[in-house]
Amino acid sequence: MKSKIILENFGPFEHAELEMKPLTIIIGRNSVGKSMLAYLIWTLAITTPDPEELGEITESLGATELANKILEKVRKGQTPQKDLKELIKIHIKALPDALASSLQELLQRTFSTTINELIRKGKEKALIKIETPHASLQFILKENKVETLSSKHYTEFLNNLKVNVPRPNLLRVAYKEAYIGEKTLTSMNDLIYIVIEILAYYFAIAFNLFFATEEMIALLVDSRAGITRTLLKPYITPRIAKGISYPDEHFISLYYRLAEKLAKGHIELSIAKPLLKELGYNLEPTFESGAYTVYIKMWNGKRLPFSHAPSGIRESLTLALALTSKKEPYTIIVEEPEAHLHPRAQRLLAKLIAKSINTLNKRIIITTHSDYLIYTLNNLIALSNTPEKIKKLGYNKDETLNPNTIAAYLIEPHNTKATLKKLKITEEGIPENEFTKIAEELLDERAAILT
């Protein structure tokens, strides 16, 4: 399902529209806004409603009285179809303002700044709009606050919600034919649990990528190697922890979650083997100091803690684990996946990205300025249109990329603003103009030197 972010006067962008597909690529030179976009996508993806704000709004709309009515009906074995739908409708109505409250806090934590500093210089306000085929939400950033400007709810969701009480006290809920959950209702907390399950399903249907939980969306920051060496410890001293940014804190937590998944067999590591072999190592998950972690078995037999591994491994290991996790994270946002990797390793990483999309249904968003990575991705796109050459050239079908599943953007600076340009994806891949320009400049300079 298409998911789109529309920005006005946010950061360096006067206006920008970014549609996300299974693979979204953001290209651009340093300091033009690639990281800012990646961080914003992640922030929107992990924003969940402020529970206190949500509770206050729904209470004012009569939620408690309605909830007690539902509890009484379920206790008697009656089906509260209409009442439960009305309760969910109240919560959906309250969601935009509860999300705005959370988004305000998360933007400040993610970017380590005030809301006003995120507004384009010289402007009084910024707009962030999330748009899907089913729903939309628009937030306004002004006077150090985030508020809801407009919203469009997915009204068909309630029409397809099915409620059943198989026996007294047992409430079962489904969406169309898909099971959402069931709960024996003995208290208000039990009903709250069911409401949360329904709202989570609503977000998944209505907003797809956005408003999930931190476990569902991974952000791999561009300082992976440094964080791994200095901060990757189960217990960090308060003095050090105080200076860690929220994205870096998330990365540390992500590593430990993935290390545990690896130890418990929830990682499809076989599809990452070519990359690991190229970098000369194998993995040994272990449990120590109260947490799961990974040791590196190098090609020369040396065994190293992950924090002491070579920089290319420290950059790519957590990414490889995220790409091959059998379940969450379902969306992976990574800055400069090519960092500290030699060209052949970048080529294998591109193939791993394709496999992750095709076999594990991951959604991947990358920022890059690597010509090797783009050239390889282009080869994988071109191969998808020449199936007779796939095996002949040593590839598998799941290592190719359908051009319809890719969105690519180029960020360019123009005076004091950044422009986000959508690139046309053809059967040959992504336009390579920006990279070939650099190569031509170097060749021209060499010719001038030698003649």
Short mmCIF file of C-alpha atoms in Angstrom, two decimals:
data_model
loop_
_atom_site.label_atom_id
_atom_site.label_comp_id
_atom_site.label_asym_id
_atom_site.label_seq_id
_atom_site.Cartn_x
_atom_site.Cartn_y
_atom_site.Cartn_z
CA MET A 1 0.00 0.00 0.00
CA LYS A 2 1.29 3.45 -0.89
CA SER A 3 2.35 5.64 2.02
CA LYS A 4 3.31 9.25 1.45
CA ILE A 5 4.80 12.06 3.53
CA ILE A 6 4.21 15.66 2.41
CA LEU A 7 6.27 18.44 3.99
CA GLU A 8 6.10 22.22 3.94
CA ASN A 9 8.83 24.36 5.48
CA PHE A 10 10.27 21.48 7.47
CA GLY A 11 14.03 21.71 7.95
CA PRO A 12 15.64 22.75 4.65
CA PHE A 13 12.59 21.67 2.60
CA GLU A 14 10.17 24.30 1.33
CA HIS A 15 8.01 21.56 -0.15
CA ALA A 16 8.65 17.83 -0.44
CA GLU A 17 6.61 14.74 -1.25
CA LEU A 18 8.03 11.33 -0.47
CA GLU A 19 6.16 8.17 -1.42
CA MET A 20 7.45 4.96 0.14
CA LYS A 21 7.61 1.59 -1.58
CA PRO A 22 9.20 -1.74 -0.55
CA LEU A 23 12.55 -0.15 -1.40
CA THR A 24 12.87 3.62 -1.09
CA ILE A 25 16.21 5.21 -1.94
CA ILE A 26 17.20 8.76 -1.05
CA ILE A 27 20.30 10.00 -2.86
CA GLY A 28 22.24 13.18 -2.29
CA ARG A 29 25.53 14.72 -1.28
CA ASN A 30 26.42 15.39 2.35
CA SER A 31 24.41 17.87 4.43
CA VAL A 32 21.42 18.27 2.11
CA GLY A 33 18.78 16.67 4.37
CA LYS A 34 18.94 12.91 3.77
CA SER A 35 19.36 12.10 7.44
CA MET A 36 16.65 14.54 8.42
CA LEU A 37 14.17 12.76 6.17
CA ALA A 38 15.21 9.35 7.48
CA TYR A 39 14.87 10.46 11.10
CA LEU A 40 11.47 12.05 10.40
CA ILE A 41 10.13 8.88 8.76
CA TRP A 42 11.31 6.85 11.76
CA THR A 43 9.80 9.32 14.23
CA LEU A 44 6.42 9.22 12.50
CA ALA A 45 6.60 5.44 12.27
CA ILE A 46 7.11 4.97 16.04
CA THR A 47 4.69 7.66 17.22
CA THR A 48 1.89 6.10 19.25
CA PRO A 49 -0.99 7.98 20.93
CA ASP A 50 -0.27 9.71 24.23
CA PRO A 51 -2.32 7.47 26.58
CA GLU A 52 -3.10 10.27 29.02
CA GLU A 53 -4.31 12.59 26.25
CA LEU A 54 -6.27 9.77 24.63
CA GLY A 55 -7.91 8.91 27.94
CA GLU A 56 -8.95 12.49 28.65
CA ILE A 57 -10.48 12.99 25.18
CA THR A 58 -12.35 9.69 25.10
CA GLU A 59 -13.62 10.26 28.64
CA SER A 60 -15.09 13.59 27.56
CA LEU A 61 -16.83 11.79 24.68
CA GLY A 62 -18.56 9.27 26.97
CA ALA A 63 -16.21 6.31 26.65
CA THR A 64 -16.45 5.14 30.28
CA GLU A 65 -20.24 4.90 30.29
CA LEU A 66 -20.14 3.01 26.99
CA ALA A 67 -17.40 0.67 28.26
CA ASN A 68 -19.43 -0.24 31.34
CA LYS A 69 -22.39 -1.01 29.09
CA ILE A 70 -20.21 -3.34 26.99
CA LEU A 71 -18.87 -5.13 30.07
CA GLU A 72 -22.39 -5.73 31.34
CA LYS A 73 -23.59 -7.13 28.00
CA VAL A 74 -20.61 -9.47 27.63
CA ARG A 75 -21.09 -10.69 31.21
CA LYS A 76 -24.64 -11.71 30.25
CA GLY A 77 -23.47 -13.37 27.02
CA GLN A 78 -24.93 -10.64 24.79
CA THR A 79 -23.04 -9.35 21.74
CA PRO A 80 -22.24 -5.60 22.03
CA GLN A 81 -21.63 -5.15 18.30
CA LYS A 82 -23.03 -1.62 18.03
CA ASP A 83 -21.64 -0.46 21.40
CA LEU A 84 -18.09 -1.71 20.76
CA LYS A 85 -18.04 -0.10 17.32
CA GLU A 86 -19.17 3.17 18.88
CA LEU A 87 -16.41 2.89 21.50
CA ILE A 88 -13.79 2.35 18.79
CA LYS A 89 -15.24 5.25 16.80
CA ILE A 90 -14.74 7.51 19.84
CA HIS A 91 -11.13 6.40 20.12
CA ILE A 92 -10.44 6.89 16.41
CA LYS A 93 -11.85 10.41 16.71
CA ALA A 94 -9.50 11.10 19.63
CA LEU A 95 -6.40 9.62 17.98
CA PRO A 96 -5.15 12.66 15.98
CA ASP A 97 -4.74 14.95 19.01
CA ALA A 98 -3.26 12.12 21.11
CA LEU A 99 -0.77 11.44 18.30
CA ALA A 100 0.15 15.14 18.03
CA SER A 101 0.97 15.19 21.74
CA SER A 102 3.35 12.21 21.37
CA LEU A 103 4.84 13.49 18.12
CA GLN A 104 5.79 16.78 19.79
CA GLU A 105 7.87 14.96 22.39
CA LEU A 106 9.39 12.48 19.93
CA LEU A 107 10.50 15.13 17.43
CA GLN A 108 12.38 16.94 20.20
CA ARG A 109 13.98 13.69 21.41
CA THR A 110 14.91 12.47 17.93
CA PHE A 111 16.42 15.73 16.68
CA SER A 112 17.67 16.91 20.10
CA THR A 113 16.22 20.36 19.53
CA THR A 114 13.07 22.45 19.93
CA ILE A 115 10.09 22.29 17.60
CA ASN A 116 10.80 25.82 16.35
CA GLU A 117 14.30 24.81 15.25
CA LEU A 118 12.74 22.25 12.89
CA ILE A 119 10.82 24.96 11.03
CA ARG A 120 12.50 26.34 7.93
CA LYS A 121 14.40 29.53 8.65
CA GLY A 122 12.29 32.64 8.17
CA LYS A 123 8.97 30.76 8.40
CA GLU A 124 6.50 30.73 11.29
CA LYS A 125 5.14 27.22 10.84
CA ALA A 126 5.79 23.87 9.20
CA LEU A 127 3.39 21.19 8.02
CA ILE A 128 3.76 17.41 8.07
CA LYS A 129 1.12 15.36 6.28
CA ILE A 130 0.83 11.58 6.20
CA GLU A 131 -1.32 10.22 3.41
CA THR A 132 -2.40 6.68 2.50
CA PRO A 133 -5.23 5.43 0.26
CA HIS A 134 -7.36 4.94 3.37
CA ALA A 135 -6.60 7.85 5.69
CA SER A 136 -4.59 11.02 6.23
CA LEU A 137 -3.31 13.18 9.07
CA GLN A 138 -1.82 16.65 8.91
CA PHE A 139 0.19 18.19 11.74
CA ILE A 140 1.22 21.82 12.15
CA LEU A 141 4.44 22.83 13.90
CA LYS A 142 4.15 26.30 15.38
CA GLU A 143 5.18 28.17 18.53
CA ASN A 144 7.12 25.15 19.82
CA LYS A 145 4.02 22.96 19.61
CA VAL A 146 2.68 20.19 17.38
CA GLU A 147 -1.06 20.19 16.78
CA THR A 148 -3.45 18.38 14.47
CA LEU A 149 -4.49 20.52 11.51
CA SER A 150 -6.74 18.04 9.70
CA SER A 151 -7.53 14.34 9.59
CA LYS A 152 -9.36 11.82 7.44
CA HIS A 153 -10.40 8.59 9.16
CA TYR A 154 -10.77 5.17 7.60
CA THR A 155 -14.51 4.82 8.16
CA GLU A 156 -14.78 1.46 6.35
CA PHE A 157 -12.80 -0.12 9.17
CA LEU A 158 -15.77 -0.04 11.53
CA ASN A 159 -18.07 -1.51 8.88
CA ASN A 160 -15.81 -4.56 8.62
CA LEU A 161 -15.33 -5.04 12.36
CA LYS A 162 -16.97 -8.24 13.61
CA VAL A 163 -17.83 -8.79 17.28
CA ASN A 164 -18.80 -12.11 18.82
CA VAL A 165 -19.54 -13.41 22.35
CA PRO A 166 -19.30 -17.24 22.15
CA ARG A 167 -20.13 -17.54 25.85
CA PRO A 168 -20.66 -15.18 28.80
CA ASN A 169 -17.60 -13.01 29.61
CA LEU A 170 -15.72 -13.96 26.42
CA LEU A 171 -15.34 -11.25 23.75
CA ARG A 172 -13.95 -12.12 20.34
CA VAL A 173 -13.15 -9.56 17.63
CA ALA A 174 -12.21 -9.92 13.93
CA TYR A 175 -11.70 -7.63 10.94
CA LYS A 176 -13.40 -9.12 7.89
CA GLU A 177 -12.16 -12.71 8.13
CA ALA A 178 -8.94 -11.83 9.97
CA TYR A 179 -8.79 -12.64 13.68
CA ILE A 180 -7.77 -9.69 15.88
CA GLY A 181 -8.09 -11.14 19.37
CA GLU A 182 -10.23 -12.35 22.20
CA LYS A 183 -10.35 -11.76 25.92
CA THR A 184 -12.25 -12.95 28.95
CA LEU A 185 -13.67 -9.70 30.32
CA THR A 186 -13.57 -9.60 34.10
CA SER A 187 -12.59 -5.95 34.50
CA MET A 188 -12.24 -2.63 32.69
CA ASN A 189 -8.54 -3.42 32.07
CA ASP A 190 -9.54 -6.47 30.04
CA LEU A 191 -11.72 -4.32 27.80
CA ILE A 192 -8.92 -1.75 27.47
CA TYR A 193 -6.64 -4.56 26.26
CA ILE A 194 -9.11 -5.47 23.50
CA VAL A 195 -9.53 -1.81 22.50
CA ILE A 196 -5.75 -1.42 22.19
CA GLU A 197 -5.59 -4.55 20.00
CA ILE A 198 -8.31 -3.16 17.73
CA LEU A 199 -6.64 0.26 17.49
CA ALA A 200 -3.30 -1.36 16.62
CA TYR A 201 -5.05 -3.23 13.82
CA TYR A 202 -6.70 0.00 12.70
CA PHE A 203 -3.30 1.68 12.40
CA ALA A 204 -1.91 -1.26 10.43
CA ILE A 205 -4.80 -1.10 7.96
CA ALA A 206 -5.29 2.66 7.76
CA PHE A 207 -1.71 3.96 8.00
CA ASN A 208 0.42 0.92 7.14
CA LEU A 209 3.98 2.08 7.88
CA PHE A 210 3.13 4.79 10.41
CA PHE A 211 2.14 4.85 14.08
CA ALA A 212 3.52 1.42 14.95
CA THR A 213 5.90 0.57 17.80
CA GLU A 214 9.65 0.89 18.09
CA GLU A 215 10.07 -2.89 17.78
CA MET A 216 8.43 -2.84 14.34
CA ILE A 217 10.65 -0.13 12.80
CA ALA A 218 14.45 -0.16 12.88
CA LEU A 219 16.61 2.93 12.41
CA LEU A 220 20.27 2.25 11.75
CA VAL A 221 22.09 5.53 12.21
CA ASP A 222 25.21 6.54 10.31
CA SER A 223 27.39 6.30 13.43
CA ARG A 224 26.92 2.52 13.82
CA ALA A 225 30.62 1.64 14.01
CA GLY A 226 31.33 4.28 16.65
CA ILE A 227 28.32 3.40 18.79
CA THR A 228 29.25 -0.27 18.65
CA ARG A 229 32.76 0.40 19.88
CA THR A 230 31.97 2.87 22.66
CA LEU A 231 28.39 2.36 23.83
CA LEU A 232 27.42 -1.26 23.16
CA LYS A 233 27.23 -2.42 26.76
CA PRO A 234 24.21 -3.93 28.58
CA TYR A 235 24.58 -1.39 31.38
CA ILE A 236 25.74 2.13 30.58
CA THR A 237 26.77 4.54 33.31
CA PRO A 238 24.31 7.42 33.92
CA ARG A 239 26.96 9.96 32.94
CA ILE A 240 27.40 8.39 29.49
CA ALA A 241 23.71 7.62 29.03
CA LYS A 242 22.80 11.27 29.58
CA GLY A 243 24.56 12.28 26.37
CA ILE A 244 23.12 9.57 24.10
CA SER A 245 20.67 10.72 21.43
CA TYR A 246 17.36 8.90 21.09
CA PRO A 247 18.24 7.32 17.69
CA ASP A 248 21.54 6.06 19.15
CA GLU A 249 19.71 4.69 22.18
CA HIS A 250 17.30 2.92 19.83
CA PHE A 251 20.20 1.39 17.89
CA ILE A 252 21.70 -0.06 21.07
CA SER A 253 18.36 -1.56 22.07
CA LEU A 254 17.87 -2.89 18.52
CA TYR A 255 21.22 -4.70 18.61
CA TYR A 256 20.38 -6.54 21.83
CA ARG A 257 16.93 -7.53 20.56
CA LEU A 258 18.47 -8.90 17.36
CA ALA A 259 21.23 -10.70 19.27
CA GLU A 260 18.53 -12.47 21.27
CA LYS A 261 16.64 -13.35 18.08
CA LEU A 262 19.85 -14.79 16.63
CA ALA A 263 20.45 -16.93 19.73
CA LYS A 264 16.86 -18.23 19.62
CA GLY A 265 16.88 -19.07 15.90
CA HIS A 266 14.63 -16.23 14.74
CA ILE A 267 17.11 -14.93 12.17
CA GLU A 268 17.25 -16.33 8.62
CA LEU A 269 21.03 -15.96 8.63
CA SER A 270 21.60 -18.23 5.63
CA ILE A 271 20.65 -15.46 3.20
CA ALA A 272 23.34 -13.20 4.70
CA LYS A 273 26.10 -15.83 4.47
CA PRO A 274 27.65 -14.46 1.23
CA LEU A 275 28.14 -11.03 2.84
CA LEU A 276 29.51 -12.52 6.06
CA LYS A 277 31.90 -14.72 4.08
CA GLU A 278 33.12 -11.73 2.05
CA LEU A 279 33.83 -9.83 5.27
CA GLY A 280 35.57 -12.89 6.70
CA TYR A 281 33.59 -13.80 9.79
CA ASN A 282 30.95 -15.99 11.42
CA LEU A 283 28.68 -15.25 14.35
CA GLU A 284 28.56 -16.79 17.82
CA PRO A 285 25.60 -15.57 19.88
CA THR A 286 26.00 -15.84 23.64
CA PHE A 287 24.41 -14.74 26.89
CA GLU A 288 26.57 -12.75 29.28
CA SER A 289 26.24 -9.92 31.79
CA GLY A 290 22.47 -10.33 31.76
CA ALA A 291 22.01 -9.84 28.00
CA TYR A 292 22.37 -11.63 24.67
CA THR A 293 25.32 -10.48 22.60
CA VAL A 294 27.34 -11.62 19.59
CA TYR A 295 30.96 -12.68 19.28
CA ILE A 296 32.77 -12.57 15.96
CA LYS A 297 34.74 -15.60 14.74
CA MET A 298 37.22 -14.13 12.25
CA TRP A 299 38.60 -15.90 9.18
CA ASN A 300 41.96 -16.32 10.94
CA GLY A 301 40.38 -18.12 13.92
CA LYS A 302 40.41 -15.13 16.24
CA ARG A 303 37.32 -14.66 18.43
CA LEU A 304 36.33 -11.06 19.15
CA PRO A 305 33.52 -9.32 21.01
CA PHE A 306 31.40 -7.38 18.54
CA SER A 307 32.62 -4.06 19.91
CA HIS A 308 36.21 -5.01 18.97
CA ALA A 309 35.45 -6.20 15.44
CA PRO A 310 36.76 -4.37 12.32
CA SER A 311 34.78 -1.30 11.30
CA GLY A 312 33.09 -2.91 8.27
CA ILE A 313 31.65 -5.60 10.51
CA ARG A 314 30.59 -3.09 13.15
CA GLU A 315 28.79 -1.10 10.46
CA SER A 316 27.01 -3.98 8.75
CA LEU A 317 26.27 -6.71 11.31
CA THR A 318 23.21 -5.16 12.98
CA LEU A 319 21.87 -4.24 9.53
CA ALA A 320 22.38 -7.82 8.31
CA LEU A 321 20.52 -9.18 11.35
CA ALA A 322 17.65 -6.72 10.86
CA LEU A 323 17.38 -7.61 7.16
CA THR A 324 17.24 -11.34 7.95
CA SER A 325 14.97 -11.27 11.01
CA LYS A 326 12.00 -13.58 10.37
CA LYS A 327 9.55 -11.15 11.95
CA GLU A 328 10.06 -7.64 13.30
CA PRO A 329 11.53 -5.23 12.45
CA TYR A 330 9.32 -5.13 9.37
CA THR A 331 10.61 -1.75 8.19
CA ILE A 332 14.31 -0.92 8.16
CA ILE A 333 15.59 2.62 7.74
CA VAL A 334 19.34 2.79 7.26
CA GLU A 335 21.72 5.65 6.67
CA GLU A 336 24.55 4.92 4.28
CA PRO A 337 24.39 1.11 4.30
CA GLU A 338 27.62 1.12 2.29
CA ALA A 339 29.67 2.74 5.09
CA HIS A 340 33.07 1.09 5.64
CA LEU A 341 32.33 -1.61 3.07
CA HIS A 342 34.56 -2.31 0.08
CA PRO A 343 32.92 -2.48 -3.40
CA ARG A 344 32.40 -6.26 -3.50
CA ALA A 345 30.80 -6.20 -0.04
CA GLN A 346 28.50 -3.37 -1.19
CA ARG A 347 27.44 -5.54 -4.12
CA LEU A 348 26.58 -8.43 -1.80
CA LEU A 349 24.72 -6.08 0.53
CA ALA A 350 22.54 -4.91 -2.39
CA LYS A 351 21.69 -8.55 -3.15
CA LEU A 352 20.85 -9.11 0.52
CA ILE A 353 18.53 -6.09 0.46
CA ALA A 354 16.72 -7.59 -2.55
CA LYS A 355 16.42 -10.98 -0.85
CA SER A 356 15.10 -9.37 2.32
CA ILE A 357 12.35 -7.62 0.34
CA ASN A 358 11.46 -10.65 -1.78
CA THR A 359 11.63 -13.46 0.80
CA LEU A 360 10.90 -11.75 4.13
CA ASN A 361 8.61 -8.93 2.90
CA LYS A 362 10.72 -6.23 4.51
CA ARG A 363 10.27 -2.56 3.67
CA ILE A 364 13.62 -0.82 3.36
CA ILE A 365 14.45 2.88 3.23
CA ILE A 366 18.07 3.87 2.58
CA THR A 367 20.03 7.09 2.23
CA THR A 368 23.17 6.81 0.15
CA HIS A 369 25.73 8.48 -2.06
CA SER A 370 27.45 5.28 -3.14
CA ASP A 371 27.77 4.74 -6.86
CA TYR A 372 28.69 1.06 -6.28
CA LEU A 373 25.46 0.44 -4.42
CA ILE A 374 23.32 2.25 -7.00
CA TYR A 375 25.02 0.49 -9.92
CA THR A 376 24.42 -2.90 -8.29
CA LEU A 377 20.77 -2.11 -7.54
CA ASN A 378 20.39 -1.07 -11.17
CA ASN A 379 21.81 -4.42 -12.27
CA LEU A 380 19.29 -6.22 -10.06
CA ILE A 381 16.47 -4.16 -11.60
CA ALA A 382 17.69 -4.86 -15.14
CA LEU A 383 17.96 -8.59 -14.36
CA SER A 384 14.30 -8.72 -13.33
CA ASN A 385 13.43 -7.92 -16.96
CA THR A 386 15.83 -10.49 -18.46
CA PRO A 387 14.93 -13.71 -16.60
CA GLU A 388 16.88 -15.86 -19.04
CA LYS A 389 20.12 -14.25 -17.80
CA ILE A 390 19.54 -14.59 -14.05
CA LYS A 391 21.03 -18.06 -13.53
CA LYS A 392 23.51 -17.61 -16.35
CA LEU A 393 25.08 -14.66 -14.49
CA GLY A 394 25.08 -16.44 -11.13
CA TYR A 395 22.01 -14.82 -9.55
CA ASN A 396 18.80 -16.15 -8.05
CA LYS A 397 15.37 -14.76 -8.89
CA ASP A 398 14.91 -13.50 -5.31
CA GLU A 399 18.02 -11.34 -5.77
CA THR A 400 16.40 -9.26 -8.51
CA LEU A 401 14.27 -6.15 -8.02
CA ASN A 402 11.01 -5.27 -9.75
CA PRO A 403 11.20 -1.58 -10.77
CA ASN A 404 7.59 -1.10 -9.63
CA THR A 405 8.60 -1.85 -6.04
CA ILE A 406 11.19 0.94 -5.91
CA ALA A 407 10.98 4.68 -5.29
CA ALA A 408 14.09 6.83 -5.65
CA TYR A 409 14.68 10.50 -4.84
CA LEU A 410 17.49 12.96 -5.32
CA ILE A 411 17.97 15.82 -2.87
CA GLU A 412 19.64 18.90 -4.32
CA PRO A 413 20.49 22.20 -2.59
CA HIS A 414 19.17 25.39 -4.19
CA ASN A 415 20.22 28.61 -2.45
CA THR A 416 18.83 28.19 1.09
CA LYS A 417 16.47 25.31 0.44
CA ALA A 418 16.67 21.63 -0.43
CA THR A 419 14.65 20.18 -3.29
CA LEU A 420 13.44 16.58 -3.30
CA LYS A 421 13.24 15.30 -6.85
CA LYS A 422 11.52 12.01 -7.65
CA LEU A 423 13.56 9.92 -10.08
CA LYS A 424 11.94 7.82 -12.78
CA ILE A 425 12.63 4.11 -12.38
CA THR A 426 12.94 2.34 -15.72
CA GLU A 427 13.57 -1.28 -16.64
CA GLU A 428 17.25 -0.35 -16.62
CA GLY A 429 17.09 1.08 -13.12
CA ILE A 430 17.70 4.43 -11.44
CA PRO A 431 19.19 7.32 -13.45
CA GLU A 432 22.94 7.39 -12.86
CA ASN A 433 23.46 10.96 -14.10
CA GLU A 434 24.52 12.42 -10.76
CA PHE A 435 27.21 9.79 -10.26
CA THR A 436 28.48 9.84 -13.85
CA LYS A 437 28.84 13.65 -13.59
CA ILE A 438 31.42 13.20 -10.83
CA ALA A 439 33.29 10.57 -12.83
CA GLU A 440 33.33 12.84 -15.89
CA GLU A 441 34.64 15.75 -13.81
CA LEU A 442 37.49 13.56 -12.55
CA LEU A 443 38.33 12.37 -16.06
CA ASP A 444 38.31 15.94 -17.38
CA GLU A 445 40.59 17.03 -14.55
CA ARG A 446 42.96 14.10 -15.24
CA ALA A 447 43.04 15.00 -18.94
CA ALA A 448 43.90 18.61 -18.05
CA ILE A 449 46.72 17.43 -15.80
CA LEU A 450 48.24 15.03 -18.32
CA THR A 451 47.98 17.25 -21.42
#
